[in-house]
């Protein structure tokens, strides 16, 4: 699982994500925008290491962080809210 698994951000924000892998040997992970387009390309995350990825939250709606090894339970959502 990802913890936290739900975050909200504002449209146009740059999301800087730092992930530390506690459990599981490896996780093939990526992030998609609300239209299913990859905004962070697939990479392998290994246990005991820290990874940094970032993307711009251009579209309103759910961005999904997915791990193919442990789908569908290992997923997280960044819900992008309209900028006021
Ligand atoms: Cu995983």
PDB file of C-alpha atoms and ligand atoms in Angstrom:
ATOM      1  CA  UNK A   1       0.000   0.000   0.000  1.00  0.00           C
ATOM      2  CA  UNK A   2       0.908   3.647  -0.321  1.00  0.00           C
ATOM      3  CA  UNK A   3       0.557   5.723   2.802  1.00  0.00           C
ATOM      4  CA  UNK A   4      -0.984   8.234   2.557  1.00  0.00           C
ATOM      5  CA  UNK A   5      -3.136   6.961  -0.305  1.00  0.00           C
ATOM      6  CA  UNK A   6      -5.165  10.130  -0.868  1.00  0.00           C
ATOM      7  CA  UNK A   7      -4.006  13.720  -1.266  1.00  0.00           C
ATOM      8  CA  UNK A   8      -5.569  16.869  -2.659  1.00  0.00           C
ATOM      9  CA  UNK A   9      -3.700  19.508  -4.647  1.00  0.00           C
ATOM     10  CA  UNK A  10      -4.678  22.599  -6.632  1.00  0.00           C
ATOM     11  CA  UNK A  11      -4.708  22.785 -10.415  1.00  0.00           C
ATOM     12  CA  UNK A  12      -1.400  24.151 -11.684  1.00  0.00           C
ATOM     13  CA  UNK A  13       0.556  23.046  -8.637  1.00  0.00           C
ATOM     14  CA  UNK A  14       3.848  21.221  -9.024  1.00  0.00           C
ATOM     15  CA  UNK A  15       3.660  18.007  -7.040  1.00  0.00           C
ATOM     16  CA  UNK A  16       6.998  16.862  -5.599  1.00  0.00           C
ATOM     17  CA  UNK A  17       6.637  13.338  -4.288  1.00  0.00           C
ATOM     18  CA  UNK A  18       9.173  11.562  -2.101  1.00  0.00           C
ATOM     19  CA  UNK A  19       8.629   7.841  -1.641  1.00  0.00           C
ATOM     20  CA  UNK A  20      10.464   5.553   0.751  1.00  0.00           C
ATOM     21  CA  UNK A  21       9.963   1.826   0.174  1.00  0.00           C
ATOM     22  CA  UNK A  22       9.437  -0.084   3.430  1.00  0.00           C
ATOM     23  CA  UNK A  23       7.918  -3.382   2.261  1.00  0.00           C
ATOM     24  CA  UNK A  24       8.133  -5.505  -0.869  1.00  0.00           C
ATOM     25  CA  UNK A  25      11.312  -6.119  -2.868  1.00  0.00           C
ATOM     26  CA  UNK A  26      10.304  -4.048  -5.886  1.00  0.00           C
ATOM     27  CA  UNK A  27       7.478  -1.902  -7.148  1.00  0.00           C
ATOM     28  CA  UNK A  28       7.010  -0.956 -10.783  1.00  0.00           C
ATOM     29  CA  UNK A  29       5.264   2.366 -10.354  1.00  0.00           C
ATOM     30  CA  UNK A  30       4.006   5.259 -12.444  1.00  0.00           C
ATOM     31  CA  UNK A  31       1.529   8.141 -12.345  1.00  0.00           C
ATOM     32  CA  UNK A  32      -1.316   8.834 -14.768  1.00  0.00           C
ATOM     33  CA  UNK A  33      -3.401  11.973 -15.282  1.00  0.00           C
ATOM     34  CA  UNK A  34      -7.252  11.975 -15.320  1.00  0.00           C
ATOM     35  CA  UNK A  35      -7.180  10.935 -19.015  1.00  0.00           C
ATOM     36  CA  UNK A  36      -4.884   7.980 -18.343  1.00  0.00           C
ATOM     37  CA  UNK A  37      -1.795   9.636 -19.828  1.00  0.00           C
ATOM     38  CA  UNK A  38       1.520   8.852 -18.111  1.00  0.00           C
ATOM     39  CA  UNK A  39       2.891  11.943 -16.384  1.00  0.00           C
ATOM     40  CA  UNK A  40       5.551  10.008 -14.476  1.00  0.00           C
ATOM     41  CA  UNK A  41       6.958   7.112 -16.505  1.00  0.00           C
ATOM     42  CA  UNK A  42       7.237   3.569 -15.182  1.00  0.00           C
ATOM     43  CA  UNK A  43      10.205   2.949 -12.940  1.00  0.00           C
ATOM     44  CA  UNK A  44      11.197   0.245 -10.491  1.00  0.00           C
ATOM     45  CA  UNK A  45      11.296   1.233  -6.834  1.00  0.00           C
ATOM     46  CA  UNK A  46      13.309  -1.067  -4.545  1.00  0.00           C
ATOM     47  CA  UNK A  47      13.021  -1.767  -0.851  1.00  0.00           C
ATOM     48  CA  UNK A  48      15.039   0.430   1.496  1.00  0.00           C
ATOM     49  CA  UNK A  49      15.503   3.240  -1.000  1.00  0.00           C
ATOM     50  CA  UNK A  50      14.039   6.698  -1.457  1.00  0.00           C
ATOM     51  CA  UNK A  51      12.716   8.032  -4.767  1.00  0.00           C
ATOM     52  CA  UNK A  52      11.674  11.499  -5.875  1.00  0.00           C
ATOM     53  CA  UNK A  53       9.292  12.173  -8.743  1.00  0.00           C
ATOM     54  CA  UNK A  54       7.331  15.249  -9.733  1.00  0.00           C
ATOM     55  CA  UNK A  55       4.605  16.375 -12.095  1.00  0.00           C
ATOM     56  CA  UNK A  56       2.486  19.444 -12.806  1.00  0.00           C
ATOM     57  CA  UNK A  57      -1.194  19.019 -11.908  1.00  0.00           C
ATOM     58  CA  UNK A  58      -2.487  20.515 -15.161  1.00  0.00           C
ATOM     59  CA  UNK A  59      -5.905  18.842 -15.215  1.00  0.00           C
ATOM     60  CA  UNK A  60      -8.712  18.809 -12.675  1.00  0.00           C
ATOM     61  CA  UNK A  61      -9.565  15.313 -11.487  1.00  0.00           C
ATOM     62  CA  UNK A  62      -7.829  12.228 -10.141  1.00  0.00           C
ATOM     63  CA  UNK A  63      -4.167  11.506 -10.841  1.00  0.00           C
ATOM     64  CA  UNK A  64      -3.297   7.909  -9.983  1.00  0.00           C
ATOM     65  CA  UNK A  65      -0.093   6.516  -8.553  1.00  0.00           C
ATOM     66  CA  UNK A  66      -0.063   2.822  -9.426  1.00  0.00           C
ATOM     67  CA  UNK A  67       2.151  -0.148  -8.628  1.00  0.00           C
ATOM     68  CA  UNK A  68       1.785  -2.926 -11.208  1.00  0.00           C
ATOM     69  CA  UNK A  69       3.262  -5.577  -8.897  1.00  0.00           C
ATOM     70  CA  UNK A  70       0.598  -5.048  -6.247  1.00  0.00           C
ATOM     71  CA  UNK A  71      -2.390  -3.725  -8.173  1.00  0.00           C
ATOM     72  CA  UNK A  72      -5.145  -2.979  -7.473  1.00  0.00           C
ATOM     73  CA  UNK A  73      -4.517  -2.530  -3.733  1.00  0.00           C
ATOM     74  CA  UNK A  74      -1.260  -0.587  -4.045  1.00  0.00           C
ATOM     75  CA  UNK A  75      -2.489   2.680  -5.477  1.00  0.00           C
ATOM     76  CA  UNK A  76      -2.801   6.283  -4.409  1.00  0.00           C
ATOM     77  CA  UNK A  77      -4.846   9.215  -5.657  1.00  0.00           C
ATOM     78  CA  UNK A  78      -3.933  12.867  -6.024  1.00  0.00           C
ATOM     79  CA  UNK A  79      -7.233  14.683  -6.471  1.00  0.00           C
ATOM     80  CA  UNK A  80      -6.662  17.956  -8.320  1.00  0.00           C
ATOM     81  CA  UNK A  81      -9.140  20.681  -7.377  1.00  0.00           C
ATOM     82  CA  UNK A  82      -9.852  23.745  -9.526  1.00  0.00           C
ATOM     83  CA  UNK A  83      -7.793  26.817  -8.687  1.00  0.00           C
ATOM     84  CA  UNK A  84     -10.088  29.520  -7.310  1.00  0.00           C
TER      85      UNK A  84
HETATM   86 CU1  LIG B   1       4.019  -2.442  -5.008  1.00  0.00          CU
END
